[in-house]
Amino acid sequence: MPELPEVETFARQLKPALIGKKILSADLRWNRTLAAPSPKKFREQIQGQKILDVGRRAKYFILHLSSLRPGSGQAFSLIIHLRMSGDLILRDSTIIPGKHDRLIIELSGNKALVFNDTRKFGRVWLTANPDDVLGKLGPEPLGKEFTPQWLYSALHGKRRQLKPLLLDQTFIAGLGNIYTDEALHIAKLHPLAASDSVTEDQAEALREAIRKVLREGIRRNGASIDWVYRGGQFQNYFRVYDRVGKPCPVCGAEIQRIVVGQRGTHFCPQCQSVR
Ligand SMILES: [Zn+2]
């Protein structure tokens, strides 16, 4: 499942080719991929829009489109959540659609942006009010508001285990299973430690670890751990994730796996002993 670095990689790689393109039409091939508006309204509203910018918020991929009406100041955003198996592909518009293509956006220049999604969990929104989709998200971990002080007081405002709390997108946005396990290892914090037991120094270490691991993931174009997301290299640099029984890169102890909130969780029992 793509996390922040994988979605950021999609945005960075697609941005140069998408900016300035005009949307000629949209071929919605699986209606439930579209969360809002209705399919009819979607086709009408997206037609003729121009792509002004390409970005990301948390695990959401965003196309910033032109204004609704000239002078209205209101602009549309096309927001895509890839979920389990979503993939974004830019290809020639002449290519015949694939079986799992859920949405094909025909662009000027004989190109098409294709949302392919084998398992159909991905969702797409077209909205003039992005906050309807993104408004409840916690701070962006690479953003300015994610300070050590914020993290310390936010951790103490909850009484939850660290791993599930960091996965909670309303607490902090963009982390998934891989980067959470990696960050907790770097910060030497146990995944089951109580959030309100974390000291100021530990909160600062955790913040640094989260930013370090996300930046490293982005630098390596994300992690490719299954057939969906390709081209990333971060999977070759995992410290704990998916390394059960292998030596911890810091102390050599065997990495262990436990299940926390239904998620496989990997940690070093020696480095991350504090509970
Ligand atoms: Zn260790």
PDB file of C-alpha atoms and ligand atoms in Angstrom, residues 185 248 250-253 268 270-271, ligand 1:
ATOM      1  CA  HIS A 185      13.360   1.602  15.234  1.00  0.00           C
ATOM      2  CA  CYS A 248      19.193  -5.683  13.713  1.00  0.00           C
ATOM      3  CA  VAL A 250      22.402  -1.559  15.024  1.00  0.00           C
ATOM      4  CA  CYS A 251      22.891  -4.307  17.640  1.00  0.00           C
ATOM      5  CA  GLY A 252      22.639  -7.626  15.786  1.00  0.00           C
ATOM      6  CA  ALA A 253      19.696  -8.977  17.813  1.00  0.00           C
ATOM      7  CA  CYS A 268      14.345  -4.954  17.570  1.00  0.00           C
ATOM      8  CA  GLN A 270      17.066  -4.958  22.264  1.00  0.00           C
ATOM      9  CA  CYS A 271      17.117  -1.444  20.745  1.00  0.00           C
TER      10      CYS A 271
HETATM   11 ZN    ZN B   1      18.858  -3.613  17.756  1.00  0.00          ZN
END
